[in-house]
mmCIF file with all atom_site columns, C-alpha atoms in Angstrom:
data_model
loop_
_atom_site.group_PDB
_atom_site.id
_atom_site.type_symbol
_atom_site.label_atom_id
_atom_site.label_alt_id
_atom_site.label_comp_id
_atom_site.label_asym_id
_atom_site.label_entity_id
_atom_site.label_seq_id
_atom_site.pdbx_PDB_ins_code
_atom_site.Cartn_x
_atom_site.Cartn_y
_atom_site.Cartn_z
_atom_site.occupancy
_atom_site.B_iso_or_equiv
_atom_site.pdbx_formal_charge
_atom_site.auth_seq_id
_atom_site.auth_comp_id
_atom_site.auth_asym_id
_atom_site.auth_atom_id
_atom_site.pdbx_PDB_model_num
ATOM 1   C CA . MET A 1 1   ? -21.929 -13.933 -6.230  1.00 54.00 ? 6   MET A CA 1
ATOM 2   C CA . LEU A 1 2   ? -19.180 -12.662 -6.378  1.00 69.00 ? 7   LEU A CA 1
ATOM 3   C CA . ASN A 1 3   ? -16.286 -13.602 -9.114  1.00 84.00 ? 8   ASN A CA 1
ATOM 4   C CA . ARG A 1 4   ? -12.944 -15.155 -8.908  1.00 87.00 ? 9   ARG A CA 1
ATOM 5   C CA . TYR A 1 5   ? -10.676 -11.252 -9.056  1.00 88.00 ? 10  TYR A CA 1
ATOM 6   C CA . LEU A 1 6   ? -12.955 -10.043 -6.293  1.00 89.00 ? 11  LEU A CA 1
ATOM 7   C CA . LYS A 1 7   ? -12.717 -13.349 -3.932  1.00 90.00 ? 12  LYS A CA 1
ATOM 8   C CA . ILE A 1 8   ? -9.175  -13.272 -4.052  1.00 91.00 ? 13  ILE A CA 1
ATOM 9   C CA . GLY A 1 9   ? -8.545  -9.208  -4.314  1.00 92.00 ? 14  GLY A CA 1
ATOM 10  C CA . PHE A 1 10  ? -11.097 -9.401  -0.751  1.00 93.00 ? 15  PHE A CA 1
ATOM 11  C CA . THR A 1 11  ? -8.777  -11.989 0.417   1.00 93.00 ? 16  THR A CA 1
ATOM 12  C CA . LEU A 1 12  ? -4.845  -10.581 -0.078  1.00 93.00 ? 17  LEU A CA 1
ATOM 13  C CA . GLY A 1 13  ? -6.753  -6.887  0.666   1.00 93.00 ? 18  GLY A CA 1
ATOM 14  C CA . PHE A 1 14  ? -7.747  -7.833  4.622   1.00 94.00 ? 19  PHE A CA 1
ATOM 15  C CA . ILE A 1 15  ? -4.459  -10.969 5.002   1.00 94.00 ? 20  ILE A CA 1
ATOM 16  C CA . ALA A 1 16  ? -2.674  -6.554  3.967   1.00 93.00 ? 21  ALA A CA 1
ATOM 17  C CA . VAL A 1 17  ? -4.292  -5.099  6.921   1.00 93.00 ? 22  VAL A CA 1
ATOM 18  C CA . PHE A 1 18  ? -3.391  -7.693  9.151   1.00 93.00 ? 23  PHE A CA 1
ATOM 19  C CA . LEU A 1 19  ? -0.228  -7.421  8.215   1.00 91.00 ? 24  LEU A CA 1
ATOM 20  C CA . ALA A 1 20  ? -0.070  -3.473  8.409   1.00 91.00 ? 25  ALA A CA 1
ATOM 21  C CA . LEU A 1 21  ? -1.104  -4.078  12.426  1.00 91.00 ? 26  LEU A CA 1
ATOM 22  C CA . ILE A 1 22  ? 1.397   -5.813  13.095  1.00 89.00 ? 27  ILE A CA 1
ATOM 23  C CA . LEU A 1 23  ? 3.485   -3.586  11.899  1.00 88.00 ? 28  LEU A CA 1
ATOM 24  C CA . LEU A 1 24  ? 2.047   -0.384  13.042  1.00 86.00 ? 29  LEU A CA 1
ATOM 25  C CA . LEU A 1 25  ? 2.268   -2.647  16.967  1.00 88.00 ? 30  LEU A CA 1
ATOM 26  C CA . GLY A 1 26  ? 5.294   -3.833  16.656  1.00 82.00 ? 31  GLY A CA 1
ATOM 27  C CA . GLN A 1 27  ? 7.272   -0.965  15.268  1.00 84.00 ? 32  GLN A CA 1
ATOM 28  C CA . TYR A 1 28  ? 9.813   -0.467  17.093  1.00 86.00 ? 33  TYR A CA 1
ATOM 29  C CA . SER A 1 29  ? 12.569  -3.217  19.855  1.00 87.00 ? 34  SER A CA 1
ATOM 30  C CA . LEU A 1 30  ? 14.601  -1.576  22.793  1.00 89.00 ? 35  LEU A CA 1
ATOM 31  C CA . ILE A 1 31  ? 17.587  -2.757  23.028  1.00 90.00 ? 36  ILE A CA 1
ATOM 32  C CA . PRO A 1 32  ? 18.679  -2.324  27.216  1.00 92.00 ? 37  PRO A CA 1
ATOM 33  C CA . ILE A 1 33  ? 21.672  -0.271  27.224  1.00 91.00 ? 38  ILE A CA 1
ATOM 34  C CA . ALA A 1 34  ? 22.074  0.369   30.913  1.00 89.00 ? 39  ALA A CA 1
ATOM 35  C CA . LEU A 1 35  ? 19.615  -0.717  33.385  1.00 90.00 ? 40  LEU A CA 1
ATOM 36  C CA . ASN A 1 36  ? 19.437  0.853   36.949  1.00 90.00 ? 41  ASN A CA 1
ATOM 37  C CA . HIS A 1 37  ? 21.884  2.532   36.480  1.00 89.00 ? 42  HIS A CA 1
ATOM 38  C CA . ASN A 1 38  ? 22.557  4.473   40.561  1.00 89.00 ? 43  ASN A CA 1
ATOM 39  C CA . CYS A 1 39  ? 23.141  8.014   39.363  1.00 85.00 ? 44  CYS A CA 1
ATOM 40  C CA . SER A 1 40  ? 25.444  8.416   42.141  1.00 83.00 ? 45  SER A CA 1
ATOM 41  C CA . SER A 1 41  ? 28.109  8.295   39.225  1.00 82.00 ? 46  SER A CA 1
ATOM 42  C CA . ALA A 1 42  ? 28.314  9.616   36.019  1.00 85.00 ? 47  ALA A CA 1
ATOM 43  C CA . LEU A 1 43  ? 27.020  7.940   32.573  1.00 88.00 ? 48  LEU A CA 1
ATOM 44  C CA . VAL A 1 44  ? 29.046  8.050   29.315  1.00 90.00 ? 49  VAL A CA 1
ATOM 45  C CA . MET A 1 45  ? 27.493  5.636   26.158  1.00 88.00 ? 50  MET A CA 1
ATOM 46  C CA . ASN A 1 46  ? 29.554  6.377   23.101  1.00 88.00 ? 51  ASN A CA 1
ATOM 47  C CA . PHE A 1 47  ? 26.916  4.525   20.479  1.00 85.00 ? 52  PHE A CA 1
ATOM 48  C CA . THR A 1 48  ? 24.866  5.421   17.308  1.00 88.00 ? 53  THR A CA 1
ATOM 49  C CA . GLY A 1 49  ? 21.166  5.804   16.952  1.00 89.00 ? 54  GLY A CA 1
ATOM 50  C CA . ASN A 1 50  ? 18.044  7.011   18.148  1.00 91.00 ? 55  ASN A CA 1
ATOM 51  C CA . ALA A 1 51  ? 18.232  6.440   22.161  1.00 92.00 ? 56  ALA A CA 1
ATOM 52  C CA . TYR A 1 52  ? 15.292  6.507   24.545  1.00 93.00 ? 57  TYR A CA 1
ATOM 53  C CA . LEU A 1 53  ? 15.868  7.316   27.803  1.00 93.00 ? 58  LEU A CA 1
ATOM 54  C CA . VAL A 1 54  ? 14.278  7.133   31.895  1.00 93.00 ? 59  VAL A CA 1
ATOM 55  C CA . LEU A 1 55  ? 15.215  8.984   34.953  1.00 91.00 ? 60  LEU A CA 1
ATOM 56  C CA . ASN A 1 56  ? 13.281  7.517   37.464  1.00 93.00 ? 61  ASN A CA 1
ATOM 57  C CA . ASN A 1 57  ? 13.757  9.134   40.792  1.00 91.00 ? 62  ASN A CA 1
ATOM 58  C CA . THR A 1 58  ? 12.652  6.591   43.889  1.00 91.00 ? 63  THR A CA 1
ATOM 59  C CA . GLY A 1 59  ? 13.418  9.354   46.890  1.00 88.00 ? 64  GLY A CA 1
ATOM 60  C CA . LEU A 1 60  ? 11.525  11.601  48.540  1.00 89.00 ? 65  LEU A CA 1
ATOM 61  C CA . ILE A 1 61  ? 13.661  14.418  47.066  1.00 89.00 ? 66  ILE A CA 1
ATOM 62  C CA . ASN A 1 62  ? 13.747  16.316  43.774  1.00 89.00 ? 67  ASN A CA 1
ATOM 63  C CA . ALA A 1 63  ? 16.874  15.075  41.901  1.00 89.00 ? 68  ALA A CA 1
ATOM 64  C CA . SER A 1 64  ? 18.967  16.812  38.981  1.00 89.00 ? 69  SER A CA 1
ATOM 65  C CA . SER A 1 65  ? 20.650  15.918  36.748  1.00 90.00 ? 70  SER A CA 1
ATOM 66  C CA . VAL A 1 66  ? 22.534  17.096  33.299  1.00 92.00 ? 71  VAL A CA 1
ATOM 67  C CA . VAL A 1 67  ? 22.603  15.205  30.373  1.00 92.00 ? 72  VAL A CA 1
ATOM 68  C CA . ILE A 1 68  ? 24.925  15.574  27.408  1.00 93.00 ? 73  ILE A CA 1
ATOM 69  C CA . ILE A 1 69  ? 23.801  14.685  24.345  1.00 93.00 ? 74  ILE A CA 1
ATOM 70  C CA . TYR A 1 70  ? 26.308  14.861  20.822  1.00 93.00 ? 75  TYR A CA 1
ATOM 71  C CA . GLN A 1 71  ? 23.446  15.157  18.991  1.00 89.00 ? 76  GLN A CA 1
ATOM 72  C CA . HIS A 1 72  ? 24.178  13.708  15.218  1.00 86.00 ? 77  HIS A CA 1
ATOM 73  C CA . ILE A 1 73  ? 23.131  16.113  11.827  1.00 85.00 ? 78  ILE A CA 1
ATOM 74  C CA . PRO A 1 74  ? 22.900  14.065  9.320   1.00 80.00 ? 79  PRO A CA 1
ATOM 75  C CA . GLN A 1 75  ? 23.350  16.851  6.273   1.00 84.00 ? 80  GLN A CA 1
ATOM 76  C CA . THR A 1 76  ? 26.057  18.332  7.147   1.00 86.00 ? 81  THR A CA 1
ATOM 77  C CA . ASN A 1 77  ? 27.460  14.814  8.800   1.00 84.00 ? 82  ASN A CA 1
ATOM 78  C CA . ILE A 1 78  ? 27.967  17.292  11.872  1.00 88.00 ? 83  ILE A CA 1
ATOM 79  C CA . THR A 1 79  ? 28.449  15.664  15.278  1.00 88.00 ? 84  THR A CA 1
ATOM 80  C CA . ILE A 1 80  ? 26.737  19.256  17.506  1.00 91.00 ? 85  ILE A CA 1
ATOM 81  C CA . PRO A 1 81  ? 27.129  18.879  21.701  1.00 92.00 ? 86  PRO A CA 1
ATOM 82  C CA . GLN A 1 82  ? 23.652  19.474  23.554  1.00 92.00 ? 87  GLN A CA 1
ATOM 83  C CA . GLU A 1 83  ? 23.240  19.775  26.963  1.00 93.00 ? 88  GLU A CA 1
ATOM 84  C CA . TYR A 1 84  ? 19.458  19.668  29.396  1.00 92.00 ? 89  TYR A CA 1
ATOM 85  C CA . ASN A 1 85  ? 19.428  20.334  32.532  1.00 92.00 ? 90  ASN A CA 1
ATOM 86  C CA . LEU A 1 86  ? 16.775  17.764  34.262  1.00 90.00 ? 91  LEU A CA 1
ATOM 87  C CA . THR A 1 87  ? 14.904  17.684  37.351  1.00 89.00 ? 92  THR A CA 1
ATOM 88  C CA . THR A 1 88  ? 12.906  14.728  38.243  1.00 89.00 ? 93  THR A CA 1
ATOM 89  C CA . THR A 1 89  ? 10.268  15.577  41.004  1.00 88.00 ? 94  THR A CA 1
ATOM 90  C CA . ARG A 1 90  ? 10.194  13.168  43.831  1.00 88.00 ? 95  ARG A CA 1
ATOM 91  C CA . LEU A 1 91  ? 8.612   9.540   43.151  1.00 89.00 ? 96  LEU A CA 1
ATOM 92  C CA . ASN A 1 92  ? 8.542   10.035  39.889  1.00 90.00 ? 97  ASN A CA 1
ATOM 93  C CA . ALA A 1 93  ? 9.812   9.182   36.731  1.00 89.00 ? 98  ALA A CA 1
ATOM 94  C CA . THR A 1 94  ? 11.471  11.270  33.332  1.00 88.00 ? 99  THR A CA 1
ATOM 95  C CA . LYS A 1 95  ? 11.091  10.257  29.191  1.00 91.00 ? 100 LYS A CA 1
ATOM 96  C CA . LEU A 1 96  ? 12.575  11.358  26.972  1.00 90.00 ? 101 LEU A CA 1
ATOM 97  C CA . VAL A 1 97  ? 13.718  9.999   23.346  1.00 90.00 ? 102 VAL A CA 1
ATOM 98  C CA . PHE A 1 98  ? 16.691  10.952  21.546  1.00 90.00 ? 103 PHE A CA 1
ATOM 99  C CA . LEU A 1 99  ? 17.050  11.492  17.399  1.00 88.00 ? 104 LEU A CA 1
ATOM 100 C CA . ASN A 1 100 ? 20.482  10.933  16.041  1.00 87.00 ? 105 ASN A CA 1
ATOM 101 C CA . ILE A 1 101 ? 22.976  10.955  18.345  1.00 91.00 ? 106 ILE A CA 1
ATOM 102 C CA . ARG A 1 102 ? 26.192  9.371   18.583  1.00 91.00 ? 107 ARG A CA 1
ATOM 103 C CA . GLY A 1 103 ? 26.130  10.035  22.397  1.00 90.00 ? 108 GLY A CA 1
ATOM 104 C CA . ILE A 1 104 ? 25.602  10.592  25.530  1.00 92.00 ? 109 ILE A CA 1
ATOM 105 C CA . ALA A 1 105 ? 27.122  11.537  29.207  1.00 92.00 ? 110 ALA A CA 1
ATOM 106 C CA . ILE A 1 106 ? 24.449  12.191  32.406  1.00 91.00 ? 111 ILE A CA 1
ATOM 107 C CA . ASN A 1 107 ? 26.130  13.829  35.870  1.00 90.00 ? 112 ASN A CA 1
ATOM 108 C CA . CYS A 1 108 ? 24.700  13.673  38.184  1.00 86.00 ? 113 CYS A CA 1
ATOM 109 C CA . SER A 1 109 ? 25.318  12.931  42.276  1.00 81.00 ? 114 SER A CA 1
ATOM 110 C CA . ASN A 1 110 ? 21.805  12.087  43.902  1.00 85.00 ? 115 ASN A CA 1
ATOM 111 C CA . SER A 1 111 ? 21.892  8.041   45.185  1.00 87.00 ? 116 SER A CA 1
ATOM 112 C CA . HIS A 1 112 ? 17.715  7.552   43.866  1.00 89.00 ? 117 HIS A CA 1
ATOM 113 C CA . LEU A 1 113 ? 17.973  7.889   41.097  1.00 91.00 ? 118 LEU A CA 1
ATOM 114 C CA . PHE A 1 114 ? 18.061  5.119   37.845  1.00 92.00 ? 119 PHE A CA 1
ATOM 115 C CA . ILE A 1 115 ? 19.398  5.870   34.756  1.00 91.00 ? 120 ILE A CA 1
ATOM 116 C CA . ASN A 1 116 ? 17.381  3.467   32.111  1.00 92.00 ? 121 ASN A CA 1
ATOM 117 C CA . LEU A 1 117 ? 18.897  4.010   28.864  1.00 92.00 ? 122 LEU A CA 1
ATOM 118 C CA . TYR A 1 118 ? 17.845  1.964   25.754  1.00 94.00 ? 123 TYR A CA 1
ATOM 119 C CA . SER A 1 119 ? 18.704  2.149   22.112  1.00 92.00 ? 124 SER A CA 1
ATOM 120 C CA . VAL A 1 120 ? 15.683  2.495   19.747  1.00 91.00 ? 125 VAL A CA 1
ATOM 121 C CA . LYS A 1 121 ? 15.630  0.142   16.174  1.00 90.00 ? 126 LYS A CA 1
ATOM 122 C CA . ARG A 1 122 ? 13.312  -1.464  14.158  1.00 86.00 ? 127 ARG A CA 1
ATOM 123 C CA . PRO A 1 123 ? 13.094  -5.622  13.749  1.00 85.00 ? 128 PRO A CA 1
ATOM 124 C CA . VAL A 1 124 ? 14.714  -7.206  11.311  1.00 86.00 ? 129 VAL A CA 1
ATOM 125 C CA . TYR A 1 125 ? 11.373  -7.899  9.319   1.00 86.00 ? 130 TYR A CA 1
ATOM 126 C CA . TYR A 1 126 ? 10.147  -4.653  9.459   1.00 88.00 ? 131 TYR A CA 1
ATOM 127 C CA . TYR A 1 127 ? 11.142  -3.430  5.716   1.00 89.00 ? 132 TYR A CA 1
ATOM 128 C CA . PRO A 1 128 ? 10.835  -6.299  3.998   1.00 91.00 ? 133 PRO A CA 1
ATOM 129 C CA . ALA A 1 129 ? 7.144   -6.536  5.621   1.00 90.00 ? 134 ALA A CA 1
ATOM 130 C CA . TRP A 1 130 ? 6.422   -3.036  5.405   1.00 91.00 ? 135 TRP A CA 1
ATOM 131 C CA . ILE A 1 131 ? 6.745   -3.878  1.291   1.00 94.00 ? 136 ILE A CA 1
ATOM 132 C CA . LEU A 1 132 ? 4.460   -7.371  1.200   1.00 93.00 ? 137 LEU A CA 1
ATOM 133 C CA . MET A 1 133 ? 2.410   -5.761  2.708   1.00 93.00 ? 138 MET A CA 1
ATOM 134 C CA . LEU A 1 134 ? 2.703   -2.751  -0.161  1.00 94.00 ? 139 LEU A CA 1
ATOM 135 C CA . ILE A 1 135 ? 2.515   -4.662  -2.981  1.00 95.00 ? 140 ILE A CA 1
ATOM 136 C CA . LEU A 1 136 ? -0.063  -7.538  -0.718  1.00 94.00 ? 141 LEU A CA 1
ATOM 137 C CA . PHE A 1 137 ? -2.037  -4.045  -0.971  1.00 94.00 ? 142 PHE A CA 1
ATOM 138 C CA . LEU A 1 138 ? -2.156  -3.080  -4.550  1.00 95.00 ? 143 LEU A CA 1
ATOM 139 C CA . THR A 1 139 ? -2.564  -6.183  -6.158  1.00 95.00 ? 144 THR A CA 1
ATOM 140 C CA . SER A 1 140 ? -5.400  -6.760  -3.822  1.00 95.00 ? 145 SER A CA 1
ATOM 141 C CA . ILE A 1 141 ? -6.599  -3.166  -5.555  1.00 94.00 ? 146 ILE A CA 1
ATOM 142 C CA . ALA A 1 142 ? -5.908  -4.163  -9.087  1.00 94.00 ? 147 ALA A CA 1
ATOM 143 C CA . LEU A 1 143 ? -7.593  -7.925  -8.505  1.00 92.00 ? 148 LEU A CA 1
ATOM 144 C CA . ILE A 1 144 ? -11.065 -5.976  -6.755  1.00 92.00 ? 149 ILE A CA 1
ATOM 145 C CA . VAL A 1 145 ? -10.986 -2.482  -10.239 1.00 93.00 ? 150 VAL A CA 1
ATOM 146 C CA . LEU A 1 146 ? -11.159 -6.303  -12.286 1.00 91.00 ? 151 LEU A CA 1
ATOM 147 C CA . GLY A 1 147 ? -13.525 -7.964  -10.967 1.00 91.00 ? 152 GLY A CA 1
ATOM 148 C CA . TYR A 1 148 ? -15.878 -4.898  -10.471 1.00 91.00 ? 153 TYR A CA 1
ATOM 149 C CA . ILE A 1 149 ? -15.433 -4.682  -14.764 1.00 91.00 ? 154 ILE A CA 1
ATOM 150 C CA . GLU A 1 150 ? -15.882 -8.430  -15.131 1.00 89.00 ? 155 GLU A CA 1
ATOM 151 C CA . LEU A 1 151 ? -19.203 -7.802  -12.530 1.00 87.00 ? 156 LEU A CA 1
ATOM 152 C CA . ILE A 1 152 ? -20.706 -4.925  -15.707 1.00 88.00 ? 157 ILE A CA 1
ATOM 153 C CA . GLU A 1 153 ? -19.546 -6.434  -18.613 1.00 87.00 ? 158 GLU A CA 1
ATOM 154 C CA . SER A 1 154 ? -21.263 -9.863  -17.404 1.00 84.00 ? 159 SER A CA 1
ATOM 155 C CA . ARG A 1 155 ? -25.079 -6.843  -16.670 1.00 83.00 ? 160 ARG A CA 1
ATOM 156 C CA . VAL A 1 156 ? -24.143 -4.962  -19.373 1.00 84.00 ? 161 VAL A CA 1
ATOM 157 C CA . SER A 1 157 ? -24.578 -8.475  -22.151 1.00 81.00 ? 162 SER A CA 1
ATOM 158 C CA . GLY A 1 158 ? -26.767 -10.186 -19.866 1.00 77.00 ? 163 GLY A CA 1
ATOM 159 C CA . LEU A 1 159 ? -28.720 -7.164  -20.636 1.00 77.00 ? 164 LEU A CA 1
ATOM 160 C CA . ARG A 1 160 ? -27.763 -7.399  -23.951 1.00 76.00 ? 165 ARG A CA 1
ATOM 161 C CA . GLY A 1 161 ? -28.852 -10.309 -23.787 1.00 69.00 ? 166 GLY A CA 1
ATOM 162 C CA . SER A 1 162 ? -32.193 -10.221 -23.061 1.00 62.00 ? 167 SER A CA 1
#
């Protein structure tokens, strides 16, 4: 029969695992910035953070585009422009993730190419739930160890009494 420390420790451990699964599955949320922007005109966006870019080609020919990312390097506080020449094959999509950017400019002239741009953010509950999961996990380990120590002590004292 399990003692109270083991029961509470295993229960907290299961809650910590459940919370870890929730955090694993809901790690990021996508906030739309530009949806289905037709690439017949240029797109210039100034925003700070991580970006998820989807170039969707609905035409029967390949579509090319020039993407300029203003990459921010936090350690040096420098912003560097980086240019990418991308080709999206017909009836296909190109998906890219850019980290720590300060802005994006997309130049293309194909009416069959559509741009979807999202900002990638962590949900508001992510960090508090992560701290709660860590506390629950460490507490459950401590309670399980205490429970097993108590079981060993009771067995040893039972052997001495016999």
